[in-house]
PDB file of C-alpha atoms in Angstrom:
ATOM      1  CA  GLY F 952      10.460  14.733   0.353  1.00  0.00           C
ATOM      2  CA  ASP F 953      10.658  11.128  -0.420  1.00  0.00           C
ATOM      3  CA  SER F 954       8.896   9.931  -3.589  1.00  0.00           C
ATOM      4  CA  VAL F 955       8.514   6.937  -5.958  1.00  0.00           C
ATOM      5  CA  THR F 956       8.079   7.200  -9.773  1.00  0.00           C
ATOM      6  CA  GLN F 957       6.816   4.212 -11.835  1.00  0.00           C
ATOM      7  CA  MET F 958       6.560   3.892 -15.527  1.00  0.00           C
ATOM      8  CA  GLU F 959       3.026   4.680 -16.815  1.00  0.00           C
ATOM      9  CA  GLY F 960       0.721   1.979 -17.960  1.00  0.00           C
ATOM     10  CA  PRO F 961      -1.063   0.148 -19.009  1.00  0.00           C
ATOM     11  CA  VAL F 962       1.498  -2.363 -20.169  1.00  0.00           C
ATOM     12  CA  THR F 963       0.014  -4.981 -22.523  1.00  0.00           C
ATOM     13  CA  LEU F 964       2.054  -8.153 -23.222  1.00  0.00           C
ATOM     14  CA  SER F 965       1.524 -11.615 -24.743  1.00  0.00           C
ATOM     15  CA  GLU F 966       1.803 -14.670 -22.580  1.00  0.00           C
ATOM     16  CA  GLU F 967       5.483 -15.813 -22.105  1.00  0.00           C
ATOM     17  CA  ALA F 968       6.847 -12.319 -23.004  1.00  0.00           C
ATOM     18  CA  PHE F 969       9.536 -10.722 -20.805  1.00  0.00           C
ATOM     19  CA  LEU F 970       8.309  -8.012 -18.351  1.00  0.00           C
ATOM     20  CA  THR F 971      10.006  -4.900 -17.007  1.00  0.00           C
ATOM     21  CA  ILE F 972       8.339  -2.265 -14.974  1.00  0.00           C
ATOM     22  CA  ASN F 973      10.572   0.699 -14.166  1.00  0.00           C
ATOM     23  CA  CYS F 974      10.690   2.245 -10.694  1.00  0.00           C
ATOM     24  CA  THR F 975      12.939   4.925  -9.408  1.00  0.00           C
ATOM     25  CA  TYR F 976      12.854   6.690  -6.090  1.00  0.00           C
ATOM     26  CA  THR F 977      14.032   9.676  -4.166  1.00  0.00           C
ATOM     27  CA  ALA F 978      14.863   9.282  -0.400  1.00  0.00           C
ATOM     28  CA  THR F 979      16.871  11.236   2.156  1.00  0.00           C
ATOM     29  CA  GLY F 980      17.752   8.153   4.198  1.00  0.00           C
ATOM     30  CA  TYR F 981      18.333   4.479   3.629  1.00  0.00           C
ATOM     31  CA  PRO F 982      15.085   3.134   2.505  1.00  0.00           C
ATOM     32  CA  SER F 983      13.711  -0.338   2.125  1.00  0.00           C
ATOM     33  CA  LEU F 984      12.059  -1.064  -1.216  1.00  0.00           C
ATOM     34  CA  PHE F 985       8.943  -3.104  -1.924  1.00  0.00           C
ATOM     35  CA  TRP F 986       6.800  -4.309  -4.836  1.00  0.00           C
ATOM     36  CA  TYR F 987       3.191  -4.809  -4.135  1.00  0.00           C
ATOM     37  CA  VAL F 988       0.552  -6.362  -6.440  1.00  0.00           C
ATOM     38  CA  GLN F 989      -3.181  -5.697  -6.435  1.00  0.00           C
ATOM     39  CA  TYR F 990      -5.727  -7.940  -8.100  1.00  0.00           C
ATOM     40  CA  PRO F 991      -9.182  -6.609  -9.059  1.00  0.00           C
ATOM     41  CA  GLY F 992     -11.300  -6.010  -5.922  1.00  0.00           C
ATOM     42  CA  GLU F 993      -8.595  -6.902  -3.552  1.00  0.00           C
ATOM     43  CA  GLY F 994      -6.038  -5.346  -1.190  1.00  0.00           C
ATOM     44  CA  LEU F 995      -2.345  -5.192  -1.766  1.00  0.00           C
ATOM     45  CA  GLN F 996      -0.115  -8.282  -1.579  1.00  0.00           C
ATOM     46  CA  LEU F 997       3.605  -8.028  -0.935  1.00  0.00           C
ATOM     47  CA  LEU F 998       5.342  -9.385  -3.975  1.00  0.00           C
ATOM     48  CA  LEU F 999       9.041  -8.926  -2.871  1.00  0.00           C
ATOM     49  CA  LYS F1000      11.305  -6.594  -1.015  1.00  0.00           C
ATOM     50  CA  ALA F1001      14.898  -5.472  -0.595  1.00  0.00           C
ATOM     51  CA  THR F1002      16.274  -3.748   2.479  1.00  0.00           C
ATOM     52  CA  LYS F1003      19.690  -2.566   1.397  1.00  0.00           C
ATOM     53  CA  ALA F1004      21.761  -1.744  -1.642  1.00  0.00           C
ATOM     54  CA  ASP F1005      22.496  -4.534  -4.150  1.00  0.00           C
ATOM     55  CA  ASP F1006      19.909  -6.814  -2.436  1.00  0.00           C
ATOM     56  CA  LYS F1007      17.805  -8.846  -4.890  1.00  0.00           C
ATOM     57  CA  GLY F1008      14.179  -9.622  -3.930  1.00  0.00           C
ATOM     58  CA  SER F1009      12.473 -12.540  -5.686  1.00  0.00           C
ATOM     59  CA  ASN F1010       9.191 -14.299  -5.498  1.00  0.00           C
ATOM     60  CA  LYS F1011       6.974 -16.236  -7.973  1.00  0.00           C
ATOM     61  CA  GLY F1012       9.394 -15.638 -10.831  1.00  0.00           C
ATOM     62  CA  PHE F1013       9.571 -11.902 -10.309  1.00  0.00           C
ATOM     63  CA  GLU F1014      12.800 -10.214  -9.403  1.00  0.00           C
ATOM     64  CA  ALA F1015      13.992  -6.711  -8.526  1.00  0.00           C
ATOM     65  CA  THR F1016      17.466  -5.430  -7.521  1.00  0.00           C
ATOM     66  CA  TYR F1017      18.061  -2.415  -5.270  1.00  0.00           C
ATOM     67  CA  ARG F1018      20.364  -0.144  -7.209  1.00  0.00           C
ATOM     68  CA  LYS F1019      21.512   2.783  -5.008  1.00  0.00           C
ATOM     69  CA  GLU F1020      23.701   4.275  -7.741  1.00  0.00           C
ATOM     70  CA  THR F1021      20.649   4.744 -10.056  1.00  0.00           C
ATOM     71  CA  THR F1022      18.090   4.899  -7.222  1.00  0.00           C
ATOM     72  CA  SER F1023      16.133   2.213  -8.979  1.00  0.00           C
ATOM     73  CA  PHE F1024      14.208  -0.960  -8.198  1.00  0.00           C
ATOM     74  CA  HIS F1025      12.951  -2.276 -11.573  1.00  0.00           C
ATOM     75  CA  LEU F1026      10.589  -5.295 -11.518  1.00  0.00           C
ATOM     76  CA  GLU F1027      11.333  -8.108 -13.953  1.00  0.00           C
ATOM     77  CA  LYS F1028       9.807 -11.445 -14.900  1.00  0.00           C
ATOM     78  CA  GLY F1029      11.135 -13.762 -17.678  1.00  0.00           C
ATOM     79  CA  SER F1030       7.898 -15.176 -18.780  1.00  0.00           C
ATOM     80  CA  VAL F1031       4.498 -13.655 -17.878  1.00  0.00           C
ATOM     81  CA  GLN F1032       1.256 -15.532 -17.525  1.00  0.00           C
ATOM     82  CA  VAL F1033      -2.316 -14.380 -17.940  1.00  0.00           C
ATOM     83  CA  SER F1034      -2.721 -14.770 -14.231  1.00  0.00           C
ATOM     84  CA  ASP F1035      -0.091 -12.048 -13.664  1.00  0.00           C
ATOM     85  CA  SER F1036      -2.522  -9.483 -14.994  1.00  0.00           C
ATOM     86  CA  ALA F1037      -2.919  -6.938 -12.105  1.00  0.00           C
ATOM     87  CA  VAL F1038      -1.792  -3.543 -10.834  1.00  0.00           C
ATOM     88  CA  TYR F1039       1.733  -3.359  -9.607  1.00  0.00           C
ATOM     89  CA  PHE F1040       2.927  -0.828  -7.013  1.00  0.00           C
ATOM     90  CA  CYS F1041       6.507   0.125  -6.174  1.00  0.00           C
ATOM     91  CA  ALA F1042       6.951   1.596  -2.614  1.00  0.00           C
ATOM     92  CA  LEU F1043       9.483   2.639  -0.082  1.00  0.00           C
ATOM     93  CA  SER F1044       9.805   2.785   3.590  1.00  0.00           C
ATOM     94  CA  ASP F1045      12.235   5.364   4.883  1.00  0.00           C
ATOM     95  CA  PRO F1046      12.110   5.179   8.711  1.00  0.00           C
ATOM     96  CA  GLY F1047      12.809   8.486  10.368  1.00  0.00           C
ATOM     97  CA  SER F1048      10.988  10.889  12.590  1.00  0.00           C
ATOM     98  CA  SER F1049       8.708  11.999   9.753  1.00  0.00           C
ATOM     99  CA  ASN F1050       8.187   8.771   8.046  1.00  0.00           C
ATOM    100  CA  THR F1051       7.486   6.284  10.823  1.00  0.00           C
ATOM    101  CA  GLY F1052       5.110   3.616   9.764  1.00  0.00           C
ATOM    102  CA  LYS F1053       4.579   5.012   6.388  1.00  0.00           C
ATOM    103  CA  LEU F1054       4.916   3.533   2.948  1.00  0.00           C
ATOM    104  CA  ILE F1055       5.320   5.971  -0.040  1.00  0.00           C
ATOM    105  CA  PHE F1056       3.832   4.451  -3.147  1.00  0.00           C
ATOM    106  CA  GLY F1057       4.252   5.013  -6.878  1.00  0.00           C
ATOM    107  CA  GLN F1058       1.205   5.624  -8.910  1.00  0.00           C
ATOM    108  CA  GLY F1059       0.890   1.984  -9.918  1.00  0.00           C
ATOM    109  CA  THR F1060       1.362   0.272 -13.245  1.00  0.00           C
ATOM    110  CA  THR F1061      -1.461  -1.849 -14.731  1.00  0.00           C
ATOM    111  CA  LEU F1062      -0.228  -5.013 -16.475  1.00  0.00           C
ATOM    112  CA  GLN F1063      -2.540  -6.902 -18.986  1.00  0.00           C
ATOM    113  CA  VAL F1064      -1.298 -10.236 -20.251  1.00  0.00           C
ATOM    114  CA  LYS F1065      -3.025 -11.633 -23.292  1.00  0.00           C
ATOM    115  CA  PRO F1066      -3.131 -15.393 -24.187  1.00  0.00           C
TER     116      PRO F1066
ATOM    117  CA  LYS B1016      -2.016 -17.528  10.958  1.00  0.00           C
ATOM    118  CA  ALA B1017      -4.842 -15.099  10.233  1.00  0.00           C
ATOM    119  CA  GLY B1018      -4.158 -12.075   8.057  1.00  0.00           C
ATOM    120  CA  VAL B1019      -5.270  -8.510   8.534  1.00  0.00           C
ATOM    121  CA  THR B1020      -9.007  -8.251   8.762  1.00  0.00           C
ATOM    122  CA  GLN B1021     -10.990  -5.242   7.683  1.00  0.00           C
ATOM    123  CA  THR B1022     -14.717  -4.764   8.377  1.00  0.00           C
ATOM    124  CA  PRO B1023     -16.991  -4.098   6.718  1.00  0.00           C
ATOM    125  CA  ARG B1024     -15.952  -4.828   3.099  1.00  0.00           C
ATOM    126  CA  TYR B1025     -18.425  -2.467   1.631  1.00  0.00           C
ATOM    127  CA  LEU B1026     -20.276   0.559   2.929  1.00  0.00           C
ATOM    128  CA  ILE B1027     -22.712   3.079   1.459  1.00  0.00           C
ATOM    129  CA  LYS B1028     -23.197   6.290   3.367  1.00  0.00           C
ATOM    130  CA  THR B1029     -24.842   9.688   2.677  1.00  0.00           C
ATOM    131  CA  ARG B1030     -23.108  12.983   2.568  1.00  0.00           C
ATOM    132  CA  GLY B1031     -22.836  14.537   6.117  1.00  0.00           C
ATOM    133  CA  GLN B1032     -22.984  11.187   7.870  1.00  0.00           C
ATOM    134  CA  GLN B1033     -19.987   9.686   9.745  1.00  0.00           C
ATOM    135  CA  VAL B1034     -18.423   6.326   9.432  1.00  0.00           C
ATOM    136  CA  THR B1035     -16.226   3.929  11.387  1.00  0.00           C
ATOM    137  CA  LEU B1036     -13.983   1.366   9.865  1.00  0.00           C
ATOM    138  CA  SER B1037     -12.304  -1.429  11.698  1.00  0.00           C
ATOM    139  CA  CYS B1038      -8.990  -3.177  11.263  1.00  0.00           C
ATOM    140  CA  SER B1039      -7.756  -6.247  13.187  1.00  0.00           C
ATOM    141  CA  PRO B1040      -3.986  -6.723  12.623  1.00  0.00           C
ATOM    142  CA  ILE B1041      -1.959  -9.924  12.499  1.00  0.00           C
ATOM    143  CA  SER B1042      -1.494 -11.362  15.968  1.00  0.00           C
ATOM    144  CA  GLY B1043       1.620  -9.788  17.555  1.00  0.00           C
ATOM    145  CA  HIS B1044       1.768  -6.844  15.121  1.00  0.00           C
ATOM    146  CA  ARG B1045       1.618  -3.551  16.996  1.00  0.00           C
ATOM    147  CA  SER B1046       1.913  -1.103  14.179  1.00  0.00           C
ATOM    148  CA  VAL B1047      -1.226  -0.336  12.124  1.00  0.00           C
ATOM    149  CA  SER B1048      -1.310   2.051   9.175  1.00  0.00           C
ATOM    150  CA  TRP B1049      -4.220   3.364   7.140  1.00  0.00           C
ATOM    151  CA  TYR B1050      -4.254   4.297   3.490  1.00  0.00           C
ATOM    152  CA  GLN B1051      -6.871   5.829   1.126  1.00  0.00           C
ATOM    153  CA  GLN B1052      -6.834   4.565  -2.431  1.00  0.00           C
ATOM    154  CA  THR B1053      -8.600   6.540  -5.172  1.00  0.00           C
ATOM    155  CA  PRO B1054      -8.279   6.410  -8.986  1.00  0.00           C
ATOM    156  CA  GLY B1055      -7.022  10.012  -9.109  1.00  0.00           C
ATOM    157  CA  GLN B1056      -4.756  10.315  -6.153  1.00  0.00           C
ATOM    158  CA  GLY B1057      -3.498   6.686  -5.818  1.00  0.00           C
ATOM    159  CA  LEU B1058      -2.517   5.497  -2.448  1.00  0.00           C
ATOM    160  CA  GLN B1059      -2.160   8.087   0.266  1.00  0.00           C
ATOM    161  CA  PHE B1060      -1.092   7.634   3.879  1.00  0.00           C
ATOM    162  CA  LEU B1061      -3.659   8.492   6.475  1.00  0.00           C
ATOM    163  CA  PHE B1062      -1.986   7.693   9.852  1.00  0.00           C
ATOM    164  CA  GLU B1063      -0.071   5.110  11.712  1.00  0.00           C
ATOM    165  CA  TYR B1064      -0.561   3.765  15.298  1.00  0.00           C
ATOM    166  CA  PHE B1065       1.845   1.894  17.481  1.00  0.00           C
ATOM    167  CA  SER B1066       0.961   0.713  21.052  1.00  0.00           C
ATOM    168  CA  GLU B1067      -2.157   2.946  21.064  1.00  0.00           C
ATOM    169  CA  THR B1068      -0.252   6.085  20.093  1.00  0.00           C
ATOM    170  CA  GLN B1069      -0.453   7.944  16.737  1.00  0.00           C
ATOM    171  CA  ARG B1070       3.121   8.189  15.525  1.00  0.00           C
ATOM    172  CA  ASN B1071       2.512   9.719  12.098  1.00  0.00           C
ATOM    173  CA  LYS B1072      -0.100  11.446  10.231  1.00  0.00           C
ATOM    174  CA  GLY B1073      -0.658  12.189   6.552  1.00  0.00           C
ATOM    175  CA  ASN B1074      -2.103  15.395   4.947  1.00  0.00           C
ATOM    176  CA  PHE B1075      -5.806  14.823   5.527  1.00  0.00           C
ATOM    177  CA  PRO B1076      -8.309  17.096   7.191  1.00  0.00           C
ATOM    178  CA  GLY B1077      -9.293  16.695  10.815  1.00  0.00           C
ATOM    179  CA  ARG B1078     -12.483  14.940   9.710  1.00  0.00           C
ATOM    180  CA  PHE B1079     -10.290  11.866   9.450  1.00  0.00           C
ATOM    181  CA  SER B1080      -9.313  10.470  12.781  1.00  0.00           C
ATOM    182  CA  GLY B1081      -8.219   7.053  14.253  1.00  0.00           C
ATOM    183  CA  ARG B1082      -7.394   5.222  17.322  1.00  0.00           C
ATOM    184  CA  GLN B1083      -5.882   1.944  18.438  1.00  0.00           C
ATOM    185  CA  PHE B1084      -6.860  -0.261  21.267  1.00  0.00           C
ATOM    186  CA  SER B1085      -4.795  -2.203  23.765  1.00  0.00           C
ATOM    187  CA  ASN B1086      -5.241  -5.369  21.702  1.00  0.00           C
ATOM    188  CA  SER B1087      -3.757  -3.459  18.603  1.00  0.00           C
ATOM    189  CA  ARG B1088      -7.076  -3.350  16.716  1.00  0.00           C
ATOM    190  CA  SER B1089      -7.605  -0.060  15.099  1.00  0.00           C
ATOM    191  CA  GLU B1090     -10.441   2.025  13.984  1.00  0.00           C
ATOM    192  CA  MET B1091     -10.691   5.061  11.691  1.00  0.00           C
ATOM    193  CA  ASN B1092     -13.502   7.485  11.621  1.00  0.00           C
ATOM    194  CA  VAL B1093     -14.619   9.970   8.985  1.00  0.00           C
ATOM    195  CA  SER B1094     -17.012  12.651  10.029  1.00  0.00           C
ATOM    196  CA  THR B1095     -19.270  14.886   7.885  1.00  0.00           C
ATOM    197  CA  LEU B1096     -18.653  12.558   4.793  1.00  0.00           C
ATOM    198  CA  GLU B1097     -18.125  14.295   1.398  1.00  0.00           C
ATOM    199  CA  LEU B1098     -18.545  12.785  -1.976  1.00  0.00           C
ATOM    200  CA  GLY B1099     -14.749  12.926  -2.437  1.00  0.00           C
ATOM    201  CA  ASP B1100     -14.308  10.514   0.490  1.00  0.00           C
ATOM    202  CA  SER B1101     -15.587   7.639  -1.635  1.00  0.00           C
ATOM    203  CA  ALA B1102     -12.485   5.354  -1.830  1.00  0.00           C
ATOM    204  CA  LEU B1103     -11.005   2.061  -0.896  1.00  0.00           C
ATOM    205  CA  TYR B1104      -9.452   2.279   2.737  1.00  0.00           C
ATOM    206  CA  LEU B1105      -6.682  -0.020   3.347  1.00  0.00           C
ATOM    207  CA  CYS B1106      -5.170  -1.015   6.598  1.00  0.00           C
ATOM    208  CA  ALA B1107      -1.679  -2.547   6.956  1.00  0.00           C
ATOM    209  CA  SER B1108      -0.005  -4.102  10.058  1.00  0.00           C
ATOM    210  CA  SER B1109       3.603  -4.548  10.787  1.00  0.00           C
ATOM    211  CA  LEU B1110       5.715  -6.255  13.404  1.00  0.00           C
ATOM    212  CA  GLY B1111       8.465  -3.582  13.460  1.00  0.00           C
ATOM    213  CA  GLY B1112       8.164  -1.313  10.455  1.00  0.00           C
ATOM    214  CA  GLU B1113       9.115  -3.696   7.687  1.00  0.00           C
ATOM    215  CA  GLY B1114       7.072  -6.060   5.609  1.00  0.00           C
ATOM    216  CA  TYR B1115       3.647  -4.395   5.866  1.00  0.00           C
ATOM    217  CA  THR B1116       0.756  -6.766   5.371  1.00  0.00           C
ATOM    218  CA  PHE B1117      -2.398  -5.373   3.986  1.00  0.00           C
ATOM    219  CA  GLY B1118      -5.984  -6.219   4.468  1.00  0.00           C
ATOM    220  CA  SER B1119      -8.578  -6.526   1.678  1.00  0.00           C
ATOM    221  CA  GLY B1120      -9.806  -3.010   2.292  1.00  0.00           C
ATOM    222  CA  THR B1121     -13.187  -1.325   2.997  1.00  0.00           C
ATOM    223  CA  ARG B1122     -14.894   0.119  -0.079  1.00  0.00           C
ATOM    224  CA  LEU B1123     -16.698   3.216   0.968  1.00  0.00           C
ATOM    225  CA  THR B1124     -19.211   4.994  -1.311  1.00  0.00           C
ATOM    226  CA  VAL B1125     -20.635   8.285  -0.384  1.00  0.00           C
ATOM    227  CA  VAL B1126     -23.913   9.332  -2.152  1.00  0.00           C
TER     228      VAL B1126
END
């Protein structure tokens, strides 16, 4: 079945460092891909998305490119801030009779940014 | 535009009891999905409703059930609570299957 694999955390960076969180997926159809962020005690917030191959999603300095050839959707940011400390989830939506209305999530990667 | 509203935010129940959680989607959104989040299992899909019909269901026991009303509001019910049901329950709404918006969740603690 469909699945998402994220790099294990926690990831600890100094402020202004470059961030990469790896995400790879397995899907039978043509999925849409998402990155969500969760701050302590809160729900999930959509960070960015891409709906087809080679699309680049971007928001708040974060970027991710849908790479069908490597089945990847890695999250990047050029210069992280302390306020970016959170848990990041990669997810896919693969509409089909068995996957309607369903997001499949990776296990989440905790990012801690130190001043 | 109001977001997805989940009530209550926190809940403490005793083993064996039942609980009902509520989710009000974004106005105009007809799809509502539910997820369970635990430290050990991560985010797991419970079920999805669209226009009052359950379209998809995850691998949870029959103690977990849900419904959707004509105004798209949804409820989920867990009967005969077990300690392992302690989790953050998240609801998400969608207009047409893309761009799911999540609520803040209901934190359920079973003692």
